[in-house]
mmCIF file of C-alpha atoms in Angstrom:
data_model
loop_
_atom_site.group_PDB
_atom_site.id
_atom_site.type_symbol
_atom_site.label_atom_id
_atom_site.label_comp_id
_atom_site.label_asym_id
_atom_site.label_seq_id
_atom_site.Cartn_x
_atom_site.Cartn_y
_atom_site.Cartn_z
ATOM 1 C CA MET A 21 -16.287 -44.684 -7.038
ATOM 2 C CA GLN A 22 -18.048 -42.488 -9.560
ATOM 3 C CA GLN A 23 -16.179 -41.916 -12.811
ATOM 4 C CA TYR A 24 -16.277 -38.816 -15.006
ATOM 5 C CA GLU A 25 -15.212 -37.997 -18.537
ATOM 6 C CA LEU A 26 -12.569 -35.235 -18.716
ATOM 7 C CA ALA A 27 -15.035 -33.005 -20.542
ATOM 8 C CA GLU A 28 -17.415 -33.193 -17.563
ATOM 9 C CA LEU A 29 -14.880 -32.020 -14.978
ATOM 10 C CA PRO A 30 -15.022 -28.385 -13.822
ATOM 11 C CA PHE A 31 -11.194 -28.356 -13.851
ATOM 12 C CA LEU A 32 -8.367 -30.309 -15.487
ATOM 13 C CA PRO A 33 -5.790 -32.320 -13.505
ATOM 14 C CA VAL A 34 -2.469 -30.480 -13.542
ATOM 15 C CA CYS A 35 -0.679 -33.586 -14.852
ATOM 16 C CA LEU A 36 -2.320 -32.893 -18.232
ATOM 17 C CA SER A 37 -0.156 -29.787 -18.584
ATOM 18 C CA ASN A 38 2.581 -32.076 -19.935
ATOM 19 C CA ILE A 39 0.350 -33.332 -22.748
ATOM 20 C CA THR A 40 0.430 -31.226 -25.921
ATOM 21 C CA GLU A 41 -3.314 -31.441 -26.464
ATOM 22 C CA TYR A 42 -4.017 -29.797 -23.098
ATOM 23 C CA SER A 43 -0.865 -27.770 -22.320
ATOM 24 C CA ASP A 44 -2.208 -24.481 -23.723
ATOM 25 C CA ARG A 45 -4.977 -24.500 -21.112
ATOM 26 C CA PHE A 46 -2.371 -24.322 -18.338
ATOM 27 C CA LYS A 47 -0.598 -21.210 -19.595
ATOM 28 C CA SER A 48 -0.198 -18.368 -17.140
ATOM 29 C CA LEU A 49 -3.035 -15.875 -17.399
ATOM 30 C CA ALA A 50 -0.476 -13.147 -17.985
ATOM 31 C CA GLU A 51 1.069 -15.052 -20.902
ATOM 32 C CA THR A 52 -2.243 -15.134 -22.773
ATOM 33 C CA HIS A 53 -2.191 -11.342 -23.074
ATOM 34 C CA ASN A 54 0.115 -8.849 -24.764
ATOM 35 C CA VAL A 55 2.252 -8.119 -21.709
ATOM 36 C CA PRO A 56 5.331 -5.933 -22.336
ATOM 37 C CA ASN A 57 8.627 -7.786 -22.588
ATOM 38 C CA LEU A 58 11.036 -7.720 -19.671
ATOM 39 C CA LEU A 59 12.367 -4.200 -19.605
ATOM 40 C CA THR A 60 15.801 -5.567 -18.734
ATOM 41 C CA GLU A 61 15.954 -6.904 -22.294
ATOM 42 C CA LEU A 62 15.795 -3.412 -23.799
ATOM 43 C CA TYR A 63 19.421 -2.575 -23.035
ATOM 44 C CA ASN A 64 21.312 -1.619 -26.190
ATOM 45 C CA PRO A 65 25.098 -1.032 -25.941
ATOM 46 C CA GLU A 66 25.008 0.923 -29.213
ATOM 47 C CA PHE A 67 23.443 3.868 -27.390
ATOM 48 C CA GLU A 68 26.341 4.337 -24.987
ATOM 49 C CA GLY A 69 27.928 7.730 -25.593
ATOM 50 C CA LYS A 70 25.210 8.843 -28.038
ATOM 51 C CA PRO A 71 23.763 12.382 -27.742
ATOM 52 C CA ASP A 72 20.775 12.701 -25.411
ATOM 53 C CA VAL A 73 18.523 13.718 -28.320
ATOM 54 C CA VAL A 74 19.211 10.447 -30.143
ATOM 55 C CA VAL A 75 18.747 8.358 -26.998
ATOM 56 C CA ASN A 76 15.537 10.146 -26.036
ATOM 57 C CA GLU A 77 14.021 9.647 -29.485
ATOM 58 C CA GLU A 78 14.816 5.928 -29.368
ATOM 59 C CA CYS A 79 13.406 5.609 -25.854
ATOM 60 C CA GLU A 80 10.171 7.317 -26.887
ATOM 61 C CA ARG A 81 9.892 4.849 -29.764
ATOM 62 C CA ILE A 82 10.462 1.958 -27.349
ATOM 63 C CA PHE A 83 7.769 3.267 -24.997
ATOM 64 C CA GLU A 84 5.245 3.069 -27.827
ATOM 65 C CA THR A 85 6.054 -0.615 -28.344
ATOM 66 C CA ILE A 86 5.663 -1.577 -24.671
ATOM 67 C CA SER A 87 2.277 0.000 -23.979
ATOM 68 C CA PHE A 88 -0.519 -2.434 -23.174
ATOM 69 C CA SER A 89 -4.242 -2.579 -22.416
ATOM 70 C CA LYS A 90 -6.374 -2.618 -19.286
ATOM 71 C CA LYS A 91 -7.018 -6.348 -19.823
ATOM 72 C CA ASP A 92 -3.276 -6.997 -19.985
ATOM 73 C CA GLN A 93 -2.768 -5.034 -16.772
ATOM 74 C CA GLU A 94 -5.482 -7.051 -15.006
ATOM 75 C CA ALA A 95 -3.984 -10.336 -16.263
ATOM 76 C CA VAL A 96 -0.581 -9.544 -14.738
ATOM 77 C CA GLU A 97 -2.156 -8.390 -11.475
ATOM 78 C CA ILE A 98 -4.199 -11.594 -11.097
ATOM 79 C CA ALA A 99 -1.258 -13.844 -12.007
ATOM 80 C CA THR A 100 1.001 -12.231 -9.372
ATOM 81 C CA ARG A 101 -1.270 -11.992 -6.329
ATOM 82 C CA ASP A 102 0.972 -14.199 -4.195
ATOM 83 C CA GLN A 103 3.865 -11.849 -5.013
ATOM 84 C CA SER A 104 7.293 -13.464 -4.663
ATOM 85 C CA VAL A 105 5.790 -16.945 -4.244
ATOM 86 C CA VAL A 106 4.947 -17.093 -7.959
ATOM 87 C CA SER A 107 7.402 -16.911 -10.862
ATOM 88 C CA GLU A 108 5.235 -14.433 -12.799
ATOM 89 C CA TRP A 109 5.783 -11.850 -10.062
ATOM 90 C CA LYS A 110 9.555 -11.918 -10.581
ATOM 91 C CA LYS A 111 9.253 -11.877 -14.384
ATOM 92 C CA LYS A 112 6.926 -8.901 -14.576
ATOM 93 C CA ARG A 113 8.687 -6.883 -11.897
ATOM 94 C CA ALA A 114 12.133 -7.258 -13.485
ATOM 95 C CA GLY A 115 13.400 -4.004 -14.954
ATOM 96 C CA ARG A 116 10.458 -1.947 -13.737
ATOM 97 C CA ILE A 117 10.731 0.926 -11.294
ATOM 98 C CA THR A 118 8.778 0.569 -8.047
ATOM 99 C CA GLY A 119 8.621 2.620 -4.876
ATOM 100 C CA THR A 120 9.658 -0.326 -2.732
ATOM 101 C CA LYS A 121 13.117 -0.054 -1.201
ATOM 102 C CA ARG A 122 14.286 -3.312 0.258
ATOM 103 C CA VAL A 123 16.917 -2.392 2.797
ATOM 104 C CA PHE A 124 17.977 -4.897 5.421
ATOM 105 C CA ASN A 125 20.216 -3.622 8.197
ATOM 106 C CA PHE A 126 22.330 -6.350 9.701
ATOM 107 C CA LYS A 127 24.780 -5.840 12.556
ATOM 108 C CA PHE A 128 27.967 -7.455 11.324
ATOM 109 C CA GLN A 129 29.820 -8.435 14.471
ATOM 110 C CA SER A 130 32.968 -10.549 14.545
ATOM 111 C CA GLN A 131 31.136 -13.490 16.129
ATOM 112 C CA LEU A 132 28.331 -13.467 13.547
ATOM 113 C CA THR A 133 28.545 -15.948 10.680
ATOM 114 C CA SER A 134 26.747 -15.805 7.349
ATOM 115 C CA GLY A 135 24.436 -18.481 8.725
ATOM 116 C CA ASP A 136 23.439 -16.206 11.610
ATOM 117 C CA ILE A 137 22.654 -13.407 9.191
ATOM 118 C CA LYS A 138 20.593 -15.705 6.973
ATOM 119 C CA ILE A 139 18.613 -16.986 9.958
ATOM 120 C CA GLU A 140 17.914 -13.416 11.101
ATOM 121 C CA TYR A 141 16.702 -12.462 7.615
ATOM 122 C CA LEU A 142 14.507 -15.562 7.286
ATOM 123 C CA TYR A 143 13.057 -14.952 10.743
ATOM 124 C CA ARG A 144 12.052 -11.414 9.786
ATOM 125 C CA LYS A 145 10.565 -12.611 6.507
ATOM 126 C CA GLN A 146 8.559 -15.360 8.245
ATOM 127 C CA ILE A 147 7.147 -12.857 10.754
ATOM 128 C CA TYR A 148 6.076 -10.569 7.906
ATOM 129 C CA GLN A 149 4.437 -13.332 5.859
ATOM 130 C CA LYS A 150 2.617 -14.704 8.900
ATOM 131 C CA ASN A 151 1.417 -11.375 10.259
ATOM 132 C CA LYS A 152 0.469 -9.411 7.145
ATOM 133 C CA PRO A 153 -2.911 -11.110 6.451
ATOM 134 C CA ILE A 154 -3.771 -10.938 10.161
ATOM 135 C CA ALA A 155 -2.928 -7.233 10.261
ATOM 136 C CA ALA A 156 -4.998 -6.541 7.135
ATOM 137 C CA LYS A 157 -8.053 -8.170 8.704
ATOM 138 C CA LEU A 158 -7.563 -6.262 11.970
ATOM 139 C CA ILE A 159 -7.345 -2.930 10.151
ATOM 140 C CA GLU A 160 -10.441 -3.800 8.122
ATOM 141 C CA LYS A 161 -12.339 -4.736 11.304
ATOM 142 C CA HIS A 162 -11.224 -1.564 13.132
ATOM 143 C CA ILE A 163 -12.291 0.696 10.259
ATOM 144 C CA GLN A 164 -15.660 -1.055 9.852
ATOM 145 C CA GLU A 165 -16.527 -1.145 13.574
ATOM 146 C CA ASN A 166 -15.630 2.530 14.063
ATOM 147 C CA ASN A 167 -17.303 3.694 10.826
ATOM 148 C CA ILE A 168 -14.100 5.411 9.711
ATOM 149 C CA HIS A 169 -15.038 4.650 6.080
ATOM 150 C CA THR A 170 -18.451 3.786 4.611
ATOM 151 C CA ASN A 171 -18.909 0.246 3.223
ATOM 152 C CA PHE A 172 -15.191 -0.415 3.606
ATOM 153 C CA SER A 173 -13.680 -3.616 2.189
ATOM 154 C CA LEU A 174 -10.264 -4.835 1.064
ATOM 155 C CA LYS A 175 -8.913 -7.423 -1.348
ATOM 156 C CA PRO A 176 -5.548 -8.999 -2.253
ATOM 157 C CA VAL A 177 -3.609 -7.444 -5.107
ATOM 158 C CA GLY A 178 -0.696 -8.516 -7.274
ATOM 159 C CA PHE A 179 1.887 -6.545 -9.232
ATOM 160 C CA VAL A 180 0.247 -3.591 -10.989
ATOM 161 C CA ILE A 181 1.920 -2.052 -14.049
ATOM 162 C CA ALA A 182 1.023 1.530 -14.987
ATOM 163 C CA LEU A 183 -0.892 1.660 -18.270
ATOM 164 C CA SER A 184 0.648 4.772 -19.821
ATOM 165 C CA THR A 185 4.111 4.324 -18.274
ATOM 166 C CA SER A 186 4.679 0.569 -18.227
ATOM 167 C CA TYR A 187 8.231 0.953 -16.895
ATOM 168 C CA ILE A 188 6.639 1.794 -13.507
ATOM 169 C CA GLY A 189 4.956 -0.759 -11.247
ATOM 170 C CA ALA A 190 3.483 -0.978 -7.766
ATOM 171 C CA LEU A 191 3.295 -3.696 -5.103
ATOM 172 C CA PRO A 192 0.699 -2.662 -2.510
ATOM 173 C CA ASP A 193 -0.256 -5.194 0.163
ATOM 174 C CA ARG A 194 -3.988 -4.681 -0.388
ATOM 175 C CA LEU A 195 -6.452 -2.572 -2.357
ATOM 176 C CA THR A 196 -9.361 -1.097 -0.412
ATOM 177 C CA GLN A 197 -12.743 0.212 -1.513
ATOM 178 C CA CYS A 198 -15.251 2.464 0.251
ATOM 179 C CA ASP A 199 -18.080 4.835 -0.655
ATOM 180 C CA CYS A 200 -16.320 7.898 0.764
ATOM 181 C CA CYS A 201 -12.839 7.509 -0.774
ATOM 182 C CA GLY A 202 -13.252 5.064 -3.648
ATOM 183 C CA ARG A 203 -10.202 2.893 -4.270
ATOM 184 C CA CYS A 204 -7.199 3.185 -1.947
ATOM 185 C CA VAL A 205 -3.979 1.234 -1.395
ATOM 186 C CA MET A 206 -2.918 -0.358 1.882
ATOM 187 C CA GLU A 207 0.656 -1.000 2.997
ATOM 188 C CA ILE A 208 1.385 -2.966 6.172
ATOM 189 C CA LYS A 209 4.586 -3.198 8.192
ATOM 190 C CA CYS A 210 5.206 -5.918 10.788
ATOM 191 C CA PRO A 211 8.660 -5.082 12.233
ATOM 192 C CA SER A 212 10.337 -7.948 14.078
ATOM 193 C CA THR A 213 11.575 -5.451 16.706
ATOM 194 C CA LEU A 214 7.946 -4.754 17.595
ATOM 195 C CA GLU A 215 6.905 -8.408 17.873
ATOM 196 C CA GLY A 216 4.694 -8.814 20.962
ATOM 197 C CA LYS A 217 5.360 -5.291 22.280
ATOM 198 C CA ASP A 218 2.931 -2.472 23.042
ATOM 199 C CA ILE A 219 3.095 0.050 20.181
ATOM 200 C CA ASP A 220 2.329 3.157 22.263
ATOM 201 C CA GLU A 221 4.796 2.098 24.952
ATOM 202 C CA ARG A 222 7.472 1.476 22.333
ATOM 203 C CA ILE A 223 6.940 4.968 20.931
ATOM 204 C CA LYS A 224 7.411 6.487 24.416
ATOM 205 C CA THR A 225 10.534 4.516 25.346
ATOM 206 C CA ASP A 226 12.329 4.343 21.994
ATOM 207 C CA LYS A 227 12.889 7.673 20.258
ATOM 208 C CA SER A 228 14.031 5.891 17.098
ATOM 209 C CA PHE A 229 10.622 4.226 16.706
ATOM 210 C CA PHE A 230 7.637 6.318 15.646
ATOM 211 C CA LEU A 231 4.677 6.010 13.306
ATOM 212 C CA GLN A 232 5.476 8.665 10.760
ATOM 213 C CA ILE A 233 5.548 8.896 6.993
ATOM 214 C CA ASN A 234 9.040 10.088 6.088
ATOM 215 C CA PRO A 235 9.873 11.434 2.588
ATOM 216 C CA GLU A 236 11.166 8.069 1.351
ATOM 217 C CA THR A 237 8.068 6.201 2.550
ATOM 218 C CA GLU A 238 5.759 8.903 1.214
ATOM 219 C CA GLU A 239 7.289 8.593 -2.261
ATOM 220 C CA MET A 240 6.667 4.845 -2.201
ATOM 221 C CA TYR A 241 3.004 5.372 -1.341
ATOM 222 C CA LEU A 242 2.470 8.154 -3.850
ATOM 223 C CA LEU A 243 3.908 5.981 -6.610
ATOM 224 C CA GLN A 244 1.476 3.221 -5.580
ATOM 225 C CA LEU A 245 -1.408 5.704 -5.687
ATOM 226 C CA TYR A 246 -0.365 6.780 -9.185
ATOM 227 C CA VAL A 247 -0.027 3.277 -10.622
ATOM 228 C CA THR A 248 -3.257 1.910 -9.103
ATOM 229 C CA LYS A 249 -5.175 5.161 -9.722
ATOM 230 C CA SER A 250 -6.106 5.322 -6.055
ATOM 231 C CA ARG A 251 -7.252 8.423 -4.176
ATOM 232 C CA LYS A 252 -5.612 7.716 -0.822
ATOM 233 C CA GLY A 253 -3.386 5.262 1.026
ATOM 234 C CA ILE A 254 -3.552 3.502 4.387
ATOM 235 C CA PHE A 255 -0.297 2.787 6.215
ATOM 236 C CA GLY A 256 -0.560 0.227 9.028
ATOM 237 C CA VAL A 257 1.803 -1.193 11.660
ATOM 238 C CA TYR A 258 1.138 -4.491 13.477
ATOM 239 C CA ASN A 259 2.870 -5.844 16.595
ATOM 240 C CA GLY A 260 2.033 -9.522 16.058
ATOM 241 C CA ALA A 261 -0.074 -9.596 19.233
ATOM 242 C CA GLY A 262 -3.397 -8.159 18.140
ATOM 243 C CA GLU A 263 -2.527 -4.442 18.205
ATOM 244 C CA ILE A 264 -2.520 -2.276 15.089
ATOM 245 C CA LYS A 265 -2.048 1.400 14.308
ATOM 246 C CA HIS A 266 -2.797 3.026 10.970
ATOM 247 C CA VAL A 267 -2.648 6.459 9.350
ATOM 248 C CA GLN A 268 -3.916 7.840 6.050
ATOM 249 C CA ILE A 269 -1.834 9.225 3.173
ATOM 250 C CA GLU A 270 -3.250 11.840 0.798
ATOM 251 C CA ARG A 271 -2.372 12.227 -2.886
ATOM 252 C CA ASP A 272 0.113 14.910 -3.867
ATOM 253 C CA GLU A 273 -0.209 15.463 -7.615
ATOM 254 C CA ASP A 274 2.870 17.698 -7.867
ATOM 255 C CA CYS A 275 5.051 15.118 -6.128
ATOM 256 C CA ILE A 276 3.603 12.314 -8.271
ATOM 257 C CA ALA A 277 4.325 14.235 -11.485
ATOM 258 C CA MET A 278 7.903 14.826 -10.341
ATOM 259 C CA MET A 279 8.439 11.130 -9.502
ATOM 260 C CA VAL A 280 7.009 9.941 -12.823
ATOM 261 C CA ALA A 281 9.313 12.343 -14.679
ATOM 262 C CA LYS A 282 12.311 11.160 -12.644
ATOM 263 C CA SER A 283 11.378 7.523 -13.283
ATOM 264 C CA LYS A 284 11.270 8.169 -17.006
ATOM 265 C CA LEU A 285 14.684 9.846 -16.923
ATOM 266 C CA PHE A 286 16.072 6.971 -14.848
ATOM 267 C CA PHE A 287 14.727 4.457 -17.357
ATOM 268 C CA PHE A 288 16.176 6.440 -20.264
ATOM 269 C CA LYS A 289 19.646 6.636 -18.774
ATOM 270 C CA LEU A 290 20.079 3.263 -17.091
ATOM 271 C CA SER A 291 17.703 0.617 -18.425
ATOM 272 C CA VAL A 292 18.159 1.318 -22.143
ATOM 273 C CA THR A 293 21.631 2.830 -22.389
#
């Protein structure tokens, strides 16, 4: 067996993270940069009942202290690419406003136990985690083979924090790049109710199922476009059996400006006071 000195290795064994001499080299990439503190720590009970003018002035002062650089933004994004699998994702997302609305509809029947509900939730989550990378590749292949975009490619992305408004973040499934549109965001849905079923047939037989961007979904995408500075968005649906459908979302600057203003007001009123 060939032996190496530690200095000759291209990487360090993770067990060295417990040794003071080496521990700094194992710090999270995000921790090595000036990342804003958890916004949930900004709450100050002294501002309850204060006039709006006083609260607004204090919030503006706070905003100046939590701004950060492009390098800091990139560090957080890289450190959170596996999303909820990594602890950094939870830390950096805490207290920040995103467009994602996690709503799980469970049918609470008398014969259902909490265990049944948990199993149903885990099943849906497993389907999503298994199918999302497959769906992303299928959409990429479909776009490339049909020349829908020129020199189209996609890459994984972590949690992105807006530079000028660091109380807003985005969690797109992928970032895409092409010569015709520049950078775009991609969001993929893999509904368990569609698992193994024909998408077009499902649309015909089930009036409650249709591929459409409703106002709530559109706001989520527009917020992602704002944070990632993307020109467009791609919304895809996958049935878990090789079939995908996708549509394109355009930027709406007026709607984005309104959402950013609302997010700021929300942060003023709830996160700080």
